[in-house]
Coordinates of C-alpha atoms and ligand atoms in Angstrom, one line a residue:
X12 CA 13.9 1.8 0.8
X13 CA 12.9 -1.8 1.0
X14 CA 11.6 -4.9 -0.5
X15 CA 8.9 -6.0 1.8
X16 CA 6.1 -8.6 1.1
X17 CA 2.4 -7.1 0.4
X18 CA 1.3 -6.6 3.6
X19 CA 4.0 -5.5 4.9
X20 CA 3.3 -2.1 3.6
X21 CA 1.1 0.8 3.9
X22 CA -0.4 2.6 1.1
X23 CA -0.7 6.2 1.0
X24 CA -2.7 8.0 -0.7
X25 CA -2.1 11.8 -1.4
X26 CA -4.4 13.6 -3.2
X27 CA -3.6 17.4 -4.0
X28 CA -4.7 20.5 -5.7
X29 CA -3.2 19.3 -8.9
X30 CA -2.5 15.9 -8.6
X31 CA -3.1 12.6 -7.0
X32 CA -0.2 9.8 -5.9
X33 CA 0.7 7.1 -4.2
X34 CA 3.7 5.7 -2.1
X35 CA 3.9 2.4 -0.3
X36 CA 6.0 2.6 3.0
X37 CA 7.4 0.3 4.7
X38 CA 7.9 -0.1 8.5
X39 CA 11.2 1.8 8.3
X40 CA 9.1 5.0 7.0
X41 CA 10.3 4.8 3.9
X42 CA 9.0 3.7 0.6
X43 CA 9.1 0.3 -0.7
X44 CA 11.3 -0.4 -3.7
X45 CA 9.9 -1.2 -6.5
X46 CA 11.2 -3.9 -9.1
X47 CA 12.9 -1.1 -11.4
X48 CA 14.7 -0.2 -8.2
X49 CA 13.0 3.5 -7.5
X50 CA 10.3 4.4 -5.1
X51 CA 6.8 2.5 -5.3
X52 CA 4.9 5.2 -6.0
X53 CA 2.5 6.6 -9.0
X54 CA 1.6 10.0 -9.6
X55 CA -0.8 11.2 -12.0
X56 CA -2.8 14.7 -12.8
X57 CA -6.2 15.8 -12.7
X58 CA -7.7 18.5 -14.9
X59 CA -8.8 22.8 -13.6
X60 CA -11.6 23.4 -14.8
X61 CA -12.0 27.4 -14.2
X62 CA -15.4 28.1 -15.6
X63 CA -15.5 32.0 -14.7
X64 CA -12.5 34.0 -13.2
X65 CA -11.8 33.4 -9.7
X66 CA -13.7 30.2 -10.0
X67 CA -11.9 26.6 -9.9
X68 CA -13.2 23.2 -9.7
X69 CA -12.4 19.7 -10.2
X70 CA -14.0 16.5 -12.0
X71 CA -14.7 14.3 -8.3
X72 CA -15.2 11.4 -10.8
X73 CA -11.7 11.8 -12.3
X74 CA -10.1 12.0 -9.1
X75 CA -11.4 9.0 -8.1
X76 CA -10.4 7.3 -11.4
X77 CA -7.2 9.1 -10.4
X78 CA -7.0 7.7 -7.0
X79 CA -7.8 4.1 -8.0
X80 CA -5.1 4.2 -10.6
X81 CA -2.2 5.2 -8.8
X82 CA -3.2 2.5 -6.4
X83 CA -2.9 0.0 -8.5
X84 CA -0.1 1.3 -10.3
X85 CA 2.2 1.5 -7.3
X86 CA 1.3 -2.0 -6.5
X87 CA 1.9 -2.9 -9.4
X88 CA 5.5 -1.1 -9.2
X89 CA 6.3 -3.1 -6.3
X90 CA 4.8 -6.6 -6.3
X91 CA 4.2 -6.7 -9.9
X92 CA 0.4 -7.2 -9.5
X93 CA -2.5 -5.1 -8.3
X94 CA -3.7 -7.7 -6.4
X95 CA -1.7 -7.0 -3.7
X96 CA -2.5 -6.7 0.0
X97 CA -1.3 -4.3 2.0
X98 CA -1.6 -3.5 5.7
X99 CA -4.2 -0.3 5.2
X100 CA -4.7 2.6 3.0
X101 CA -4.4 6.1 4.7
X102 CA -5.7 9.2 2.8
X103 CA -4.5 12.6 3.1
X104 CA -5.7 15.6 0.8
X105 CA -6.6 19.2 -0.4
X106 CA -8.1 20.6 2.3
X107 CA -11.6 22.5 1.9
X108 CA -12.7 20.9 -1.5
X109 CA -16.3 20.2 -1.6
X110 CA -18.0 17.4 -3.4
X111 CA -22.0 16.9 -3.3
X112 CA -22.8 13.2 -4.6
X113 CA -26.1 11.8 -4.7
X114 CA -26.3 8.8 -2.5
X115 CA -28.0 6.3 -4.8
X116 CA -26.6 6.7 -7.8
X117 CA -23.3 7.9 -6.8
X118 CA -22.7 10.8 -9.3
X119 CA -21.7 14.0 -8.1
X120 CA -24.5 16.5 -8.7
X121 CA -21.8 19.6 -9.2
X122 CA -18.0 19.4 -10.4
X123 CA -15.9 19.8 -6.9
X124 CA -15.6 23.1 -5.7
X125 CA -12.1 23.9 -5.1
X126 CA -10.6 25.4 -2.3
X127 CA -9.3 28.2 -4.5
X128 CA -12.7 29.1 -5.7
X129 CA -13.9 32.6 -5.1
X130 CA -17.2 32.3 -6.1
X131 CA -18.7 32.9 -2.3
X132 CA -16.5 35.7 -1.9
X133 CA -19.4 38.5 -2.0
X134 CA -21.8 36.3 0.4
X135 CA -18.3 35.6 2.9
X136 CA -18.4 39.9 2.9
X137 CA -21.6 40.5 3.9
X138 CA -21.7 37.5 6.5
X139 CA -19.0 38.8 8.7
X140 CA -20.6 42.0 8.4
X141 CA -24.5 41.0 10.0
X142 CA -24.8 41.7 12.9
X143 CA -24.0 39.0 15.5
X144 CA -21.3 37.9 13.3
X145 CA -18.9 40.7 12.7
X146 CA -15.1 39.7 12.9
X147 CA -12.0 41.5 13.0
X148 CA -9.4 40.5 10.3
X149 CA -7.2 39.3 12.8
X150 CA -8.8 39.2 16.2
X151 CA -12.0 37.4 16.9
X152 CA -15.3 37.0 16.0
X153 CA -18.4 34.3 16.5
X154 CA -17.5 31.9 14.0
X155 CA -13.9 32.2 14.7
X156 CA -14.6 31.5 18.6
X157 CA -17.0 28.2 17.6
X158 CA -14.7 27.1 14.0
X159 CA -11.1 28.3 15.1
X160 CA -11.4 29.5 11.2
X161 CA -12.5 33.4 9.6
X162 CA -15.8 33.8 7.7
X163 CA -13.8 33.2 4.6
X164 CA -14.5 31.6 0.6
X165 CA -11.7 29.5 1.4
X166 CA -13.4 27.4 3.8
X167 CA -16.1 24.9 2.8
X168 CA -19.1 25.6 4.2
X169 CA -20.2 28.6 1.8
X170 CA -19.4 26.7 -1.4
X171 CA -21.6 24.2 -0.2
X172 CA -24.1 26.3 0.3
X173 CA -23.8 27.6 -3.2
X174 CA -24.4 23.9 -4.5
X175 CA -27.8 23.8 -2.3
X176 CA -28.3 27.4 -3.6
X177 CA -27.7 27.0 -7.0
X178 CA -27.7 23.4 -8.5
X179 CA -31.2 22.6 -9.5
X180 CA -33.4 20.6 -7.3
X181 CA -30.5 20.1 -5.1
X182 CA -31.5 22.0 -1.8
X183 CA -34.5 20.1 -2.2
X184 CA -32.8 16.7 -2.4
X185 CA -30.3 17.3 0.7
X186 CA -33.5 18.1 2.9
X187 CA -35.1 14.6 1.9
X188 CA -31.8 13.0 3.0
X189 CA -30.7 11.6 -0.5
X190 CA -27.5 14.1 -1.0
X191 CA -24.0 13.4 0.6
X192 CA -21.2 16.2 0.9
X193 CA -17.6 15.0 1.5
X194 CA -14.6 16.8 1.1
X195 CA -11.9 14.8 -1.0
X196 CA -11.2 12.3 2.0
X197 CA -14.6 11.4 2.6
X198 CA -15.1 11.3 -1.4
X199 CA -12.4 9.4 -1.6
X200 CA -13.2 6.9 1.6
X201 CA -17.4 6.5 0.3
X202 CA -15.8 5.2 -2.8
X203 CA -13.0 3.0 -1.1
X204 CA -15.6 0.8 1.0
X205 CA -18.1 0.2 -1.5
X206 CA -19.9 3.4 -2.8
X207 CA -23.6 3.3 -3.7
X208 CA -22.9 -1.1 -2.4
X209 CA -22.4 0.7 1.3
X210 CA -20.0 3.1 1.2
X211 CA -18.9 4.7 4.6
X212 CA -19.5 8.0 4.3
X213 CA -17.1 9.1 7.2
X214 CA -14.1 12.5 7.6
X215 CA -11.6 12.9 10.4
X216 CA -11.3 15.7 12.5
X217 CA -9.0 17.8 10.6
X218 CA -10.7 17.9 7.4
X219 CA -14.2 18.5 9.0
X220 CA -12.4 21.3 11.1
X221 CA -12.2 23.2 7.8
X222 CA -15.4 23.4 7.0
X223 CA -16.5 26.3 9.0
X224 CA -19.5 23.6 10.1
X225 CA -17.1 22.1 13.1
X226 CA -17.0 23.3 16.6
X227 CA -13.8 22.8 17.5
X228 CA -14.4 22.6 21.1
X229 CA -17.3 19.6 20.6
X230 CA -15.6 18.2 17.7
X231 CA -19.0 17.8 16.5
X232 CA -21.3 19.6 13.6
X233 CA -22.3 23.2 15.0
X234 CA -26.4 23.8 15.1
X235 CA -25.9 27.1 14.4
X236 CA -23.2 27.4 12.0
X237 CA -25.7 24.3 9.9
X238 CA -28.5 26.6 10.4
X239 CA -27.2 30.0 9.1
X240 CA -25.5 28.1 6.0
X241 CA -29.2 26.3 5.6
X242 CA -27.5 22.6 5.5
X243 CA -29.3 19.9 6.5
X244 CA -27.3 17.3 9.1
X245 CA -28.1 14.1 7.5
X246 CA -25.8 14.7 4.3
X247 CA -22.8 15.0 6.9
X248 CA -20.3 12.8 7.4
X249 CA -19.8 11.1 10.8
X250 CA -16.2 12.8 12.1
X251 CA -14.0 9.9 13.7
X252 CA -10.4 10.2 15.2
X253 CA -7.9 10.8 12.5
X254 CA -6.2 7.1 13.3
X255 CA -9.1 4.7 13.1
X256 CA -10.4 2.1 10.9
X257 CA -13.2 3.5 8.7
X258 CA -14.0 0.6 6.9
X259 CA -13.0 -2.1 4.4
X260 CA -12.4 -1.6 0.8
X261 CA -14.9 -3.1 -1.4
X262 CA -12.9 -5.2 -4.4
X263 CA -12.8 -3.7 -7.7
X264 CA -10.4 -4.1 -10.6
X265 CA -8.2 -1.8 -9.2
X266 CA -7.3 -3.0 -5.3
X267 CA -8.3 -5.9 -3.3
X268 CA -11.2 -6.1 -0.9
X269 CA -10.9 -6.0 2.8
X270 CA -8.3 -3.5 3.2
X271 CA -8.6 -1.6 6.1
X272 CA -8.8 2.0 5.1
X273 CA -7.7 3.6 8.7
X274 CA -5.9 7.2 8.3
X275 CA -7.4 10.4 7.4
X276 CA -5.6 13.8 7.5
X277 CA -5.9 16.8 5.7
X278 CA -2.5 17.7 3.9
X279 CA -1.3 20.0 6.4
X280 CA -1.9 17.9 9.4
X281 CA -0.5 14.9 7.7
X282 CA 2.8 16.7 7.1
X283 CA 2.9 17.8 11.1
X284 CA 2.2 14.3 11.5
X285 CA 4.7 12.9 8.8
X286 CA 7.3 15.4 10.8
X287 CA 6.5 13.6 14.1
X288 CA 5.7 16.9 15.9
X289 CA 3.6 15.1 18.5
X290 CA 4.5 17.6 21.4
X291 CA 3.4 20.8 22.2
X292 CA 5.7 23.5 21.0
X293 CA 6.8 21.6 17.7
X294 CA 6.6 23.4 14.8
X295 CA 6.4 22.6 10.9
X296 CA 6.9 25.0 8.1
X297 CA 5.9 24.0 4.6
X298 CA 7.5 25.4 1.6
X299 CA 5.3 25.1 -1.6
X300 CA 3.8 27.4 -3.3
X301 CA 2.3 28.9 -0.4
X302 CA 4.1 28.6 3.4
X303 CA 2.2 27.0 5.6
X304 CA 3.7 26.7 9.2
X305 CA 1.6 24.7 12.1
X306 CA 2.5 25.0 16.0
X307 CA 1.6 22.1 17.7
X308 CA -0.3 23.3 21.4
X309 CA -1.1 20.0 22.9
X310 CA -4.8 19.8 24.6
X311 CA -4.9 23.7 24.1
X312 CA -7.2 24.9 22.3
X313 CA -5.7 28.1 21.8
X314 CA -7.8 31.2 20.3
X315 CA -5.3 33.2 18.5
X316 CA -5.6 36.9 18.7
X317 CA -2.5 37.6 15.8
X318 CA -4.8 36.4 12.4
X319 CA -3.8 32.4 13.0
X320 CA -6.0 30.2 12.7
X321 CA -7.3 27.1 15.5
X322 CA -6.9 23.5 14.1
X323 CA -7.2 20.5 15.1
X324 CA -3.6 18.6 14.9
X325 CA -4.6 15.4 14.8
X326 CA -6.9 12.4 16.9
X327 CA -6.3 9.5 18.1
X328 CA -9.1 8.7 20.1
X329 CA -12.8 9.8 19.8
X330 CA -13.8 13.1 20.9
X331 CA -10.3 14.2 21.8
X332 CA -7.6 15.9 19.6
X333 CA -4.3 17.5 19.8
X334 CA -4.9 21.1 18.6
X335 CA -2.7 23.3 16.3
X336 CA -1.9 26.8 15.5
X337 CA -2.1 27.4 11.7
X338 CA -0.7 30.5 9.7
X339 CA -0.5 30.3 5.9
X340 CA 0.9 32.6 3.1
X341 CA -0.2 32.8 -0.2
X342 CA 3.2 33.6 -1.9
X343 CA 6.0 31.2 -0.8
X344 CA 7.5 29.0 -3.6
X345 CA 5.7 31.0 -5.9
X346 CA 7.5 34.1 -5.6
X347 CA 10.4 32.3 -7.2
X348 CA 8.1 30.8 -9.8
X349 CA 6.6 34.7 -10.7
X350 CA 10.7 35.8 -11.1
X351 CA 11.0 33.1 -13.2
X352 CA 8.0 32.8 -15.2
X353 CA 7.0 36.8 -15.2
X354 CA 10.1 38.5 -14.8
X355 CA 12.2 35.7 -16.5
X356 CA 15.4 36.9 -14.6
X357 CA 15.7 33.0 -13.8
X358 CA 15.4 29.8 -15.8
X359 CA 14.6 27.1 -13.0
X360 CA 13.3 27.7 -9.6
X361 CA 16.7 26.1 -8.6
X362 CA 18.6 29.1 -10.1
X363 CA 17.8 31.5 -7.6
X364 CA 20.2 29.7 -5.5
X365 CA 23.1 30.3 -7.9
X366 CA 22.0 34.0 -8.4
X367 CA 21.6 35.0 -4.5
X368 CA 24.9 33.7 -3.8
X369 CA 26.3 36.0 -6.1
X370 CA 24.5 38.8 -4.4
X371 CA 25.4 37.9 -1.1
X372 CA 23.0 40.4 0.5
X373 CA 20.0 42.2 -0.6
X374 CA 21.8 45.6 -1.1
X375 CA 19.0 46.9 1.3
X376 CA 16.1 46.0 -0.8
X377 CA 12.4 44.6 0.4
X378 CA 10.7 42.3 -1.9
X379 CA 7.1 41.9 -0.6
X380 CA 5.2 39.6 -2.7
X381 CA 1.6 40.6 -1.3
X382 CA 0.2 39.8 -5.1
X383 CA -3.3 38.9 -4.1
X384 CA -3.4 40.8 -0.4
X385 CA -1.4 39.8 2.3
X386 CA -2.2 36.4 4.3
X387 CA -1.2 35.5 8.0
X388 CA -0.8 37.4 10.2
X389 CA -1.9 40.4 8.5
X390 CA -5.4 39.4 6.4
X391 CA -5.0 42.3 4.4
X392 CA -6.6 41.8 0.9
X393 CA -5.8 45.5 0.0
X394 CA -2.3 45.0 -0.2
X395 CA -0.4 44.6 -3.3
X396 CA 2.8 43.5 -4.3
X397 CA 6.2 46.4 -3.2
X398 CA 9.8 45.9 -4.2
X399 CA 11.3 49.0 -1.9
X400 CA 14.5 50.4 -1.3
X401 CA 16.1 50.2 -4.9
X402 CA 19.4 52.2 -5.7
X403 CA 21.2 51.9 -8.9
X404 CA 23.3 49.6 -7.7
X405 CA 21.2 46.8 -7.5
X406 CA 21.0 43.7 -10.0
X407 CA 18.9 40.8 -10.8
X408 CA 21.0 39.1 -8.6
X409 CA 20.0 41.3 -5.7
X410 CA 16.1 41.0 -6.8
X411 CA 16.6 36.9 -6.2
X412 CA 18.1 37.5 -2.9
X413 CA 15.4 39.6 -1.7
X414 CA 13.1 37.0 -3.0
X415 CA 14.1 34.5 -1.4
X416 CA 14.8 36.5 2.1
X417 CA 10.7 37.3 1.2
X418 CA 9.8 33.7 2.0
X419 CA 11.8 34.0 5.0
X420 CA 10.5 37.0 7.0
X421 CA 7.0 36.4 5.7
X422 CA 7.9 32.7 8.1
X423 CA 9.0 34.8 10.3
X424 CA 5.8 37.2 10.6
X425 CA 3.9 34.2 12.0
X426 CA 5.7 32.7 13.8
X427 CA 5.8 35.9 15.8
X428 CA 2.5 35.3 15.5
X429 CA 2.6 31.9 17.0
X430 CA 4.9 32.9 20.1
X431 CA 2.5 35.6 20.8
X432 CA -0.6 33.6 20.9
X433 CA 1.0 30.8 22.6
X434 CA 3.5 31.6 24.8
X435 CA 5.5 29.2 23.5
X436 CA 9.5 30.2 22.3
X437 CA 10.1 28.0 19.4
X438 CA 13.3 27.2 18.9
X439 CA 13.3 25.2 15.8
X440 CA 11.1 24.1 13.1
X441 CA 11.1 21.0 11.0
X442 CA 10.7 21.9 7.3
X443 CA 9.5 20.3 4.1
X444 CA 8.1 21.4 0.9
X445 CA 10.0 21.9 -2.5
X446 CA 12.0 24.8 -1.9
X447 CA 13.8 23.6 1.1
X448 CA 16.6 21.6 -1.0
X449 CA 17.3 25.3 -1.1
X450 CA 20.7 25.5 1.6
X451 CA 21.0 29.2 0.8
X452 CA 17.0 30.0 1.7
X453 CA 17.0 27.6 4.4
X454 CA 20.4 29.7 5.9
X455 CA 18.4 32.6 5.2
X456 CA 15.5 31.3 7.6
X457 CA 17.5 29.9 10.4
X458 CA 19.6 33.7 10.1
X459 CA 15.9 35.8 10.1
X460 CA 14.0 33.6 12.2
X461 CA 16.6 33.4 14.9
X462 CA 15.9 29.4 15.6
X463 CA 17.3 26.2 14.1
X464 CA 16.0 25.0 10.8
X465 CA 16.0 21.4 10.7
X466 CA 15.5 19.5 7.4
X467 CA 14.7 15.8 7.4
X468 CA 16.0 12.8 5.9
X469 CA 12.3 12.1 4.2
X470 CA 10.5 14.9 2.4
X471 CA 7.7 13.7 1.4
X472 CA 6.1 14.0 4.8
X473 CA 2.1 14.5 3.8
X474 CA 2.2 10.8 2.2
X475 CA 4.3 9.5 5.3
X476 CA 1.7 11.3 7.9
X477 CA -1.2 9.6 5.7
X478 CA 0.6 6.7 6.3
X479 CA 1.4 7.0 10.3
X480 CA -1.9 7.6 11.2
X481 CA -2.9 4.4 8.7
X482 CA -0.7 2.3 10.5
X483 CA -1.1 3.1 13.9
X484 CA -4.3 1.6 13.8
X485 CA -4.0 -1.5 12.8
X486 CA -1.0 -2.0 14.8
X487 CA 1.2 -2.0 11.7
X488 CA 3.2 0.7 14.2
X489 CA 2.8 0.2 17.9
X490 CA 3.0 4.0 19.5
X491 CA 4.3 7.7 18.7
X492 CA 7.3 6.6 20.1
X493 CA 7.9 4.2 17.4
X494 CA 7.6 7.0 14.8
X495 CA 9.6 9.2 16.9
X496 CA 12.3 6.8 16.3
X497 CA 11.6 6.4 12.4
X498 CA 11.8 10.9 11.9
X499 CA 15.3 11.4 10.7
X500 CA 17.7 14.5 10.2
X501 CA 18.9 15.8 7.1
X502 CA 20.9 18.7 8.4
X503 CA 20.4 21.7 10.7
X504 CA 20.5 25.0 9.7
X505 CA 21.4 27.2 12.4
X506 CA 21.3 31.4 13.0
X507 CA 24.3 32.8 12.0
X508 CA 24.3 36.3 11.9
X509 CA 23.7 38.6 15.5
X510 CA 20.7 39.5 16.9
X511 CA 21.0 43.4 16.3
X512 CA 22.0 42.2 12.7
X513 CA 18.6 40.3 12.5
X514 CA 16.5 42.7 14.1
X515 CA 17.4 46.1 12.4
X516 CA 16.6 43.7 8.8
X517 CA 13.1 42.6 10.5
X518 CA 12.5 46.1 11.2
X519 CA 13.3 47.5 7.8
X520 CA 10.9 44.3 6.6
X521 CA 7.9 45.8 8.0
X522 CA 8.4 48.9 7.3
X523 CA 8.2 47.4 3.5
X524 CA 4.9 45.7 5.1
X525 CA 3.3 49.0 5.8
X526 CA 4.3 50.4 2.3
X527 CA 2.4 47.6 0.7
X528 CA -0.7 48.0 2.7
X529 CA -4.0 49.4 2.3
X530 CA -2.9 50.1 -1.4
X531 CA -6.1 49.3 -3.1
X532 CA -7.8 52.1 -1.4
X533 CA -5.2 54.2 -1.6
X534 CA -5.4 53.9 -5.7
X535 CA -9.1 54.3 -5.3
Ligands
LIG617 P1 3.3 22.5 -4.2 O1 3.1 21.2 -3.5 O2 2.7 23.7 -3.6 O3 3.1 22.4 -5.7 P2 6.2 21.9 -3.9 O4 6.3 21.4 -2.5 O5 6.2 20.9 -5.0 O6 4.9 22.8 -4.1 O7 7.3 23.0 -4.2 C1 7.3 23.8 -5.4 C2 7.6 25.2 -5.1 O8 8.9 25.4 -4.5 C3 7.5 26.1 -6.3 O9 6.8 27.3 -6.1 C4 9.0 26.4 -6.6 O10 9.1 27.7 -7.1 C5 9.7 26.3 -5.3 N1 11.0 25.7 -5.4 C6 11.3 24.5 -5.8 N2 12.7 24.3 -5.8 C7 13.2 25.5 -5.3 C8 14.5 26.0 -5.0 N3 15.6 25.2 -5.2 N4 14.7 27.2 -4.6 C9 13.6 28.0 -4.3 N5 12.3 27.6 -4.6 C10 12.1 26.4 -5.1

């Protein structure tokens, strides 16, 4: 950390599912130190509002409130006024949220959709089942081969047609030109540069590429996908490299004027980016509540054929990007949190260290955490959760261990995945996310994976990516290189137990897989 003058700092802004924050950084890649000698940064929360099961949405007002906040709150933190200049603001966020404003008064016409939300989950059915559209769950499929993404509530472009659908007067508004949609970046960036005073109403690649509205060959808005979906082109944002100067801020009480706002990347991306995995073949694993790994593939565009989805990586230029591989799973982090929360065999998510070292080995039991269906690779939504293999031996302790080897071969399912569809052998991943001070599961992964696990210095690597890309365009950072050179190691986990060893547990892992599968319909 360091004490630097205004300017020279970036601020990143990281806005998330639950929360919004900000770090300064210095050139070093590492936050500036604020007067009470800790990190310049400012976190604060935003409300769920779940207004019908399955359904979740955010207030886009209070996230900006939010937003403009913790900027000034971390300036404040480290030049003891908000008045502070610094080199440029780079935003990186929740991936997928939709917000519909209305562009003269500024006021959302809906709350924002949440990524979560699972109110277009009917309509997603019976779209990938018309004809001309059909998809496998883990092969292809039209809007797979135009989006890289899986008809899917997850992605935006259905829960923005429900706003056209279903808020009053509002389909009727888009098609006269005067609504706006953004996800969170572009929300968040209209605001920045002036709002209803001349906003720019602009996204980067990555966050338009989850959409489902993106062609990620064109990098451009797809005709066809607009037309199915019934969205009219004028309320989209213009999609500009992920490094690039959007605009100015527009001075209000919170921040000065004439910042350059010049980094957008969704909160994936940004962490690749954060991680410096600029070349093809790098690979970054997240560890939240969910896992969400991405494979760097250079200028390939690859189409996977093992459920993972196409991404852009990141741009630096217009029209060009560096693609990605992307394979998430829904229970990571959280499988510790439903042990200790449901099962209250733990106090602290940090206690299932303590506990599997007692254990030592899972005693031969398979702990597969499928709670809502199974993610990557498998897309398998009638799957529910299986703890196999029990004996009367086994403990709590035992339960813990298997929990945490869960996270593990659930990594290692995609990035099987990953080597399949990309003929690329990955010998290590860099890793981040909260459950990686974890030495015991990060062992674990290095043992089941078979390839080095290599933790870095600086975790928080979604703000630092926000902040890369920021800073690379305004010259605050000259080249990759330079950030090359900033990335630094924590430790190295390495594989430590033999191959045989590590395949004969795999194999017993998916032969847990199969026991949780097709459940649902089994019941029914
Ligand atoms: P998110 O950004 O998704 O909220 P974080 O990156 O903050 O997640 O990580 C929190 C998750 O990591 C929680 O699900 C928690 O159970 C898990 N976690 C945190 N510390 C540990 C630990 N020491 N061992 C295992 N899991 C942990």
């Amino acid at each position: 950390m360091h004490k630097k003058t205004d300017n020279d700092c970036i601020a990143a802004l990281d806005q998330g599912t639950t929360s919004t924050r900000c770090i300064l950084f210095g050139r070093e890649g590492l936050p500036v130190v604020s007067h009470s000698g800790g990190p310049a940064a400012h976190q604060q929360e935003h409300a769920q509002i779940y207004p019908h099961p399955g359904w979740v949405e955010h207030d886009a007002n209070e996230i900006w409130f939010c937003a403009q906040n913790v900027i000034r709150e971390a300036m404040e933190k480290a030049f003891s006024t908000s008045s502070a200049r610094p080199a440029a603001i780079g935003i990186t966020n929740q991936r997928e949220t939709v917000v519909v404003w209305d562009r003269k008064t500024g006021e959302p016409v809906y709350n924002a959709i949440v990524w979560q939300c699972m109110r277009t989950q009917d309509f997603c059915a019976e779209w990938s089942k018309m004809k001309g559209w059909e998809q496998s769950a883990v092969g292809c499929g039209k809007a797979k081969d135009k989006t890289g993404l899986l008809v899917n509530n997850y992605f935006s472009g259905t829960k923005l047609r429900w706003i056209l659908e279903n808020v009053e007067g509002a389909k009727d508004k888009a098609h006269r030109g005067n609504l706006l949609f953004g996800t969170i970046d572009t929300w968040l960036l209209w605001n920045l540069t002036g709002g209803v005073k001349g906003g720019i109403h602009a996204t980067d690649v990555t966050n338009a590429s989850r959409t489902l509205l993106m062609n990620i060959k064109t990098l451009d808005w797809d005709e066809e996908m607009l037309d199915f979906l019934g969205i009219p082109v004028s309320m989209l944002p213009q999609i500009e490299p992920s490094s690039h100067v959007y605009g100015m801020t527009a001075k209000t009480a919170a921040f000065e004027g004439g910042i350059p706002v010049s980094g957008i990347l969704g909160d994936q991306q940004a962490a690749l980016f954060g991680q410096a995995c600029f070349d093809p073949g790098m690979v970054k694993n997240t560890y939240g509540t969910g896992l969400f790994m991405l494979l760097n593939t250079g200028d390939v565009c690859a189409s996977s054929q093992n459920g993972l989805l196409t991404t852009p990586a990141y741009s630096l230029e217009k029209g060009h990007c560096v693609y990605a591989l992307e394979g998430s799973v829904a229970m990571g982090g959280a499988t510790v949190q439903w042990l200790r929360d449901n099962l209250r065999m733990i106090d602290s998510a940090e206690d299932s260290e303590y506990f599997a070292n007692k254990a030592k080995d899972s005693a031969g039991v398979y702990f597969v955490p499928a709670f809502s269906g199974l993610f990557a690779p498998y897309w398998d939504m009638s799957a529910r959760g299986a703890i196999v293999g029990l004996t009367r031996y086994v403990r709590k302790e035992q339960l813990v261990y298997a929990a945490l080897e869960s996270i593990c071969y659930q990594t290692r399912d995609v990035l099987e995945a990953m080597q399949k569809d990309s003929n690329v052998h990955v010998s290590e991943m860099k890793v981040d996310g909260g459950a990686v001070a974890n030495d015991t599961l990060m062992q674990m992964q290095a043992d089941i994976a078979g390839s080095g696990v290599v933790r870095p210095m600086f975790k928080e690597t979604t703000a630092l990516g926000a902040a890369y890309a920021a800073g690379l365009a305004v010259g605050f950072w000259d080249s990759l290189d330079t950030l090359r050179g900033l990335w630094k190691k924590d430790r190295t986990f390495s594989p430590a137990i033999t191959p045989e060893e590590r395949e004969a547990k795999y194999k017993n892992w998916r032969k847990a897989i199969e026991k949780s599968r097709g459940w649902l319909e089994e019941e029914s």
